[in-house]
Amino acid sequence: MGPTADEGLLRALYREHGGPLLGYVLRLTGGDRPQAEDVVQETLLRAWRHPEALAGRPARPWLFTVARNLVVDAHRARRARPPETGIDEQVVMTAAGSDDIDRALESWTVAEALAELSPQHRAVLVHTYYRGLSVAEAAKALGVPPGTVKSRTYYALRALRLALEERGLAP
């Protein structure tokens, strides 16, 4: 008996997205490979159970969002576990608030998206947004005309938005 269409979908998702998804989840879990593999497996299982969620849209942003939510949920579940379970909360994870974890996850995602931009786009965003330089100051620091800074900023923000949408983080 050959594989069903559902199994084919699952295999295709794993083949196309498994590696990047595992890398992403490894970063979210602080390098905990067994946990990351469990999260990837659960993410793909949810995609298999709900193929309608992927219909008519790119799969990767949905997969990355589900994986991120699973990591956050697992962290919150560990923090909510009563002391009589014998789990030492200090060993499992330092006591960071949920907002801190969410901000850290978003920061990693934005850093990944920035890394995908061209060096010129990344540089203009770093100068204008992260360093707070004016267009004129950024133009001087980058050695380009102010109009080029404006143009690069516009296209860099568009590229960054697309990269964030792929990761399920765009508004």
mmCIF file of N, CA, C and O in Angstrom, residues 74-90 92:
data_model
loop_
_atom_site.group_PDB
_atom_site.id
_atom_site.type_symbol
_atom_site.label_atom_id
_atom_site.label_comp_id
_atom_site.label_asym_id
_atom_site.label_seq_id
_atom_site.Cartn_x
_atom_site.Cartn_y
_atom_site.Cartn_z
ATOM 1 N N ALA A 74 5.028 25.826 26.020
ATOM 2 C CA ALA A 74 5.806 24.875 26.828
ATOM 3 C C ALA A 74 6.525 25.598 27.965
ATOM 4 O O ALA A 74 6.567 25.108 29.095
ATOM 5 N N HIS A 75 7.056 26.769 27.657
ATOM 6 C CA HIS A 75 7.734 27.550 28.697
ATOM 7 C C HIS A 75 6.745 27.952 29.797
ATOM 8 O O HIS A 75 7.028 27.807 30.982
ATOM 9 N N ARG A 76 5.593 28.427 29.386
ATOM 10 C CA ARG A 76 4.581 28.846 30.372
ATOM 11 C C ARG A 76 4.086 27.652 31.188
ATOM 12 O O ARG A 76 3.844 27.778 32.390
ATOM 13 N N ALA A 77 3.945 26.509 30.557
ATOM 14 C CA ALA A 77 3.496 25.310 31.273
ATOM 15 C C ALA A 77 4.526 24.899 32.321
ATOM 16 O O ALA A 77 4.169 24.516 33.438
ATOM 17 N N ARG A 78 5.807 24.988 31.956
ATOM 18 C CA ARG A 78 6.856 24.641 32.929
ATOM 19 C C ARG A 78 6.831 25.594 34.114
ATOM 20 O O ARG A 78 7.033 25.189 35.257
ATOM 21 N N ARG A 79 6.577 26.874 33.843
ATOM 22 C CA ARG A 79 6.550 27.854 34.934
ATOM 23 C C ARG A 79 5.329 27.677 35.821
ATOM 24 O O ARG A 79 5.358 28.026 36.991
ATOM 25 N N ALA A 80 4.242 27.138 35.262
ATOM 26 C CA ALA A 80 2.999 26.976 36.022
ATOM 27 C C ALA A 80 2.960 25.661 36.795
ATOM 28 O O ALA A 80 2.080 25.471 37.620
ATOM 29 N N ARG A 81 3.914 24.775 36.533
ATOM 30 C CA ARG A 81 3.923 23.465 37.176
ATOM 31 C C ARG A 81 4.116 23.624 38.692
ATOM 32 O O ARG A 81 4.987 24.362 39.131
ATOM 33 N N PRO A 82 3.318 22.939 39.498
ATOM 34 C CA PRO A 82 3.455 23.079 40.951
ATOM 35 C C PRO A 82 4.783 22.494 41.441
ATOM 36 O O PRO A 82 5.341 21.601 40.827
ATOM 37 N N PRO A 83 5.279 22.992 42.589
ATOM 38 C CA PRO A 83 6.578 22.557 43.112
ATOM 39 C C PRO A 83 6.661 21.067 43.412
ATOM 40 O O PRO A 83 7.730 20.503 43.347
ATOM 41 N N GLU A 84 5.550 20.411 43.744
ATOM 42 C CA GLU A 84 5.617 19.002 44.106
ATOM 43 C C GLU A 84 5.954 18.080 42.944
ATOM 44 O O GLU A 84 6.149 16.897 43.127
ATOM 45 N N THR A 85 6.093 18.621 41.738
ATOM 46 C CA THR A 85 6.487 17.780 40.610
ATOM 47 C C THR A 85 7.963 17.439 40.654
ATOM 48 O O THR A 85 8.423 16.592 39.918
ATOM 49 N N GLY A 86 8.710 18.127 41.514
ATOM 50 C CA GLY A 86 10.123 17.829 41.646
ATOM 51 C C GLY A 86 10.990 18.530 40.613
ATOM 52 O O GLY A 86 12.172 18.276 40.534
ATOM 53 N N ILE A 87 10.433 19.400 39.823
ATOM 54 C CA ILE A 87 11.222 20.104 38.818
ATOM 55 C C ILE A 87 11.761 21.372 39.448
ATOM 56 O O ILE A 87 11.018 22.180 39.992
ATOM 57 N N ASP A 88 13.069 21.524 39.384
ATOM 58 C CA ASP A 88 13.725 22.701 39.919
ATOM 59 C C ASP A 88 13.638 23.806 38.875
ATOM 60 O O ASP A 88 14.269 23.734 37.826
ATOM 61 N N GLU A 89 12.845 24.797 39.120
ATOM 62 C CA GLU A 89 12.609 25.884 38.168
ATOM 63 C C GLU A 89 13.911 26.606 37.829
ATOM 64 O O GLU A 89 14.082 27.087 36.737
ATOM 65 N N GLN A 90 14.867 26.670 38.771
ATOM 66 C CA GLN A 90 16.146 27.321 38.500
ATOM 67 C C GLN A 90 16.908 26.586 37.411
ATOM 68 O O GLN A 90 17.577 27.184 36.594
ATOM 69 N N VAL A 92 15.497 24.499 35.072
ATOM 70 C CA VAL A 92 14.753 24.489 33.813
ATOM 71 C C VAL A 92 14.935 25.801 33.068
ATOM 72 O O VAL A 92 15.266 25.820 31.904
#
